[in-house]
Amino acid sequence: MTLKYKQIQFDKRWEYHNPKTGMRYKSGIIRGQLFFSALSGVIDKPDTIRACETLESLFINGEFENSQYIRIADYSNVTRSSITARKHYARLLNDLNIKYRCRPEVSYICGANFATRSALKLFSAFVRQNFVFVDSVDAAFERINRGTDQSDTLGQFDDIPLTIERAELDRIINTCGSLLINDGSVSPEDTRIRPESPLY
C-alpha cells in the first residue's frame, strides 16, 4: 500500500505552539502505520515538556499498540534544539513505546541541520531507533514507498577518514549518548577504541 502525506490525520489535541518563543510542535498519524511530527523554532526543555503532554493521546488514537510503525519527523524549520529538550523527548517516547508495546521500525529525519543530526545520532542507541536522514518529507515518503534499504543511518558521516573504523565510530557515538542521557560516566576502555585511532 502506498502511503501519502495527504493521508495523515491531524488533530488540534496533538499540537502545541508557544507564540512567545515561536516553538511549534504538530503531530499526525496514519492509523497503525505512521507517526508524523513537524517541529519549528527554538526547541527548549520547557516548551518540550508542554508539547509532550499531547503525545499520549496520539498513541492511544494512533492504534500503534503491539505493533511497529514508521516515524517521520520534520526538522526543516527548527532553528535550534537543546540537548536537555532532546533528552526529555527521547525518554518520553521510549516510555510510550514500552507502555504500548510498539516501536518505530524506522525513523525518517527530514531537513535536519548537522547539529541536530548529530544530537539525534547520539541518542539512537538509547531510543533503539534506526534513523534515516533525508532532505524533505517528500523524500521520506518516496523512500517508504520504494522500499529503499533503510540501513544507511550514517549517510551524512560517510566522509570520515579511512583511519577510523565504522564500528569504532558507532561505539563512541553510543557512549556519548549514554553519557548525555544518563548523566553518567564511562572509562576510555568502555569505548573499545584502538589506541592508534584518531578517536582515542
Coordinates of C-alpha atoms in Angstrom, one line a residue:
M1 CA 0.0 0.0 0.0
T2 CA 1.3 3.4 -1.0
L3 CA 1.5 6.0 1.9
K4 CA 1.0 9.7 1.2
Y5 CA 1.3 12.9 3.2
K6 CA -2.4 13.7 2.5
Q7 CA -3.4 10.5 4.3
I8 CA -2.1 11.9 7.6
Q9 CA -4.8 12.7 10.1
F10 CA -4.0 15.8 12.2
D11 CA -5.8 16.8 15.4
K12 CA -5.6 20.0 17.4
R13 CA -5.1 17.9 20.6
W14 CA -1.7 16.8 19.1
E15 CA -0.4 20.3 18.6
Y16 CA 1.5 22.8 20.7
H17 CA 2.5 26.3 19.9
N18 CA 4.2 29.0 22.0
P19 CA 3.8 32.4 20.3
K20 CA 6.5 33.9 22.6
T21 CA 9.3 31.6 21.6
G22 CA 8.0 30.6 18.2
M23 CA 8.2 26.9 19.1
R24 CA 5.6 24.8 17.3
Y25 CA 5.0 21.0 17.5
K26 CA 2.4 19.4 15.3
S27 CA 1.7 15.6 15.1
G28 CA -0.4 13.4 12.9
I29 CA -1.0 9.7 12.2
I30 CA -1.9 7.2 9.6
R31 CA -3.6 4.8 11.9
G32 CA -1.5 1.8 12.8
Q33 CA 1.2 2.7 10.3
L34 CA 2.8 6.1 10.6
F35 CA 3.5 8.7 13.3
F36 CA 4.4 12.1 11.8
S37 CA 5.6 15.2 13.6
A38 CA 6.8 18.6 12.4
L39 CA 8.8 20.9 14.7
S40 CA 9.8 24.6 14.2
G41 CA 11.5 27.4 16.1
V42 CA 13.8 27.1 19.1
I43 CA 13.2 23.8 20.9
D44 CA 14.0 24.2 24.6
K45 CA 13.1 22.0 27.6
P46 CA 10.1 24.0 29.0
D47 CA 8.3 24.0 25.6
T48 CA 9.2 20.4 25.0
I49 CA 7.6 19.4 28.3
R50 CA 4.4 21.1 27.4
A51 CA 4.5 19.7 23.8
C52 CA 5.0 16.2 25.2
E53 CA 1.7 16.4 27.0
T54 CA 0.0 15.9 23.6
L55 CA 1.7 12.6 22.9
E56 CA -0.1 10.0 24.9
S57 CA -3.5 10.7 23.3
L58 CA -1.8 10.3 19.9
F59 CA -0.5 6.9 20.9
I60 CA -4.0 5.9 22.1
N61 CA -5.7 7.1 19.0
G62 CA -3.0 6.0 16.6
E63 CA -3.6 2.3 17.1
F64 CA 0.1 1.6 17.5
E65 CA -0.3 -0.8 20.4
N66 CA 1.5 -4.1 19.9
S67 CA 2.9 -3.1 16.5
Q68 CA 5.7 -1.5 14.6
Y69 CA 5.2 1.8 12.8
I70 CA 7.0 4.3 10.6
R71 CA 8.2 7.5 12.1
I72 CA 8.7 10.8 10.2
A73 CA 10.0 13.8 12.0
D74 CA 10.3 17.1 10.0
Y75 CA 13.1 19.3 11.5
S76 CA 13.4 21.6 8.4
N77 CA 12.1 24.6 10.3
V78 CA 14.0 24.0 13.6
T79 CA 16.3 26.9 14.5
R80 CA 18.0 25.3 17.5
S81 CA 17.3 22.3 19.7
S82 CA 18.8 21.9 23.2
I83 CA 20.3 18.7 24.5
T84 CA 18.0 18.8 27.6
A85 CA 15.0 19.1 25.4
R86 CA 16.2 16.1 23.3
K87 CA 16.7 14.0 26.5
H88 CA 13.2 14.7 27.8
Y89 CA 11.6 13.9 24.4
A90 CA 13.7 10.7 24.0
R91 CA 12.8 9.4 27.4
L92 CA 9.1 10.1 26.9
L93 CA 9.0 8.4 23.5
N94 CA 10.8 5.4 25.0
D95 CA 8.3 5.2 27.8
L96 CA 5.3 5.4 25.5
N97 CA 6.8 2.7 23.2
I98 CA 7.3 0.4 26.2
K99 CA 3.8 1.2 27.6
Y100 CA 2.0 0.5 24.3
R101 CA 4.4 -2.4 23.3
C102 CA 5.3 -0.7 20.0
R103 CA 8.3 0.8 18.3
P104 CA 9.3 2.6 15.1
E105 CA 10.8 0.1 12.6
V106 CA 12.5 3.2 11.0
S107 CA 12.5 6.9 11.8
Y108 CA 13.0 9.3 8.9
I109 CA 14.5 12.6 10.0
C110 CA 13.8 15.3 7.4
G111 CA 15.7 18.5 6.8
A112 CA 17.7 18.5 10.0
N113 CA 20.9 20.5 10.1
F114 CA 24.2 18.9 11.0
A115 CA 24.0 19.8 14.7
T116 CA 20.5 18.3 15.0
R117 CA 21.5 15.1 13.1
S118 CA 24.5 14.7 15.4
A119 CA 22.4 15.1 18.6
L120 CA 19.8 12.6 17.3
K121 CA 22.5 10.1 16.4
L122 CA 23.9 10.4 19.9
F123 CA 20.5 9.2 21.3
S124 CA 19.9 6.5 18.7
A125 CA 21.1 3.6 20.9
F126 CA 19.1 4.8 23.9
V127 CA 15.8 5.1 21.9
R128 CA 16.6 1.9 19.9
Q129 CA 15.7 3.6 16.6
N130 CA 17.1 3.3 13.1
F131 CA 17.4 6.9 11.9
V132 CA 17.5 7.6 8.2
F133 CA 18.3 11.3 7.4
V134 CA 16.6 12.7 4.3
D135 CA 16.3 16.2 2.9
S136 CA 12.5 16.5 2.9
V137 CA 9.2 14.9 3.9
D138 CA 8.6 14.2 0.2
A139 CA 11.9 12.3 0.1
A140 CA 10.9 10.2 3.2
F141 CA 7.6 9.2 1.6
E142 CA 9.4 8.4 -1.7
R143 CA 11.8 6.1 0.2
I144 CA 8.9 4.4 2.2
N145 CA 7.0 3.7 -1.0
R146 CA 10.1 2.5 -2.9
G147 CA 11.0 0.2 -0.1
T148 CA 14.5 1.7 -0.1
D149 CA 17.1 -0.1 2.0
Q150 CA 16.8 1.6 5.4
S151 CA 20.2 0.8 6.8
D152 CA 22.1 3.9 5.9
T153 CA 21.7 5.8 9.1
L154 CA 25.2 7.2 9.0
G155 CA 24.9 8.5 5.5
Q156 CA 26.0 12.0 6.4
F157 CA 29.1 10.7 8.1
D158 CA 30.5 8.8 5.1
D159 CA 33.3 11.2 4.6
I160 CA 35.1 10.2 7.8
P161 CA 38.8 9.4 7.5
L162 CA 39.7 5.9 6.5
T163 CA 41.8 5.5 9.7
I164 CA 38.5 5.5 11.7
E165 CA 36.6 2.2 11.6
R166 CA 32.8 2.4 11.3
A167 CA 32.3 0.1 14.3
E168 CA 34.5 2.4 16.4
L169 CA 32.5 5.5 15.4
D170 CA 29.3 3.7 16.3
R171 CA 30.7 2.7 19.7
I172 CA 31.9 6.2 20.6
I173 CA 28.6 7.8 19.5
N174 CA 26.7 5.3 21.6
T175 CA 29.0 6.0 24.6
C176 CA 28.5 9.8 24.2
G177 CA 24.7 9.2 24.0
S178 CA 24.8 7.2 27.2
L179 CA 26.8 9.9 29.0
L180 CA 24.2 12.5 28.0
I181 CA 21.1 10.6 28.6
N182 CA 22.1 9.1 31.9
D183 CA 24.3 11.9 33.2
G184 CA 26.9 9.2 34.0
S185 CA 30.5 8.5 33.3
V186 CA 32.4 5.9 31.4
S187 CA 36.1 4.9 31.2
P188 CA 38.1 5.0 27.9
E189 CA 38.1 1.2 28.0
D190 CA 34.3 1.2 27.6
T191 CA 34.5 2.6 24.1
R192 CA 36.9 -0.1 22.9
I193 CA 38.7 2.3 20.6
R194 CA 42.1 1.3 19.1
P195 CA 44.9 3.4 20.7
E196 CA 46.1 4.3 17.2
S197 CA 42.7 5.6 16.2
P198 CA 42.2 9.4 16.0
L199 CA 39.1 8.9 18.1
Y200 CA 41.2 7.5 21.0

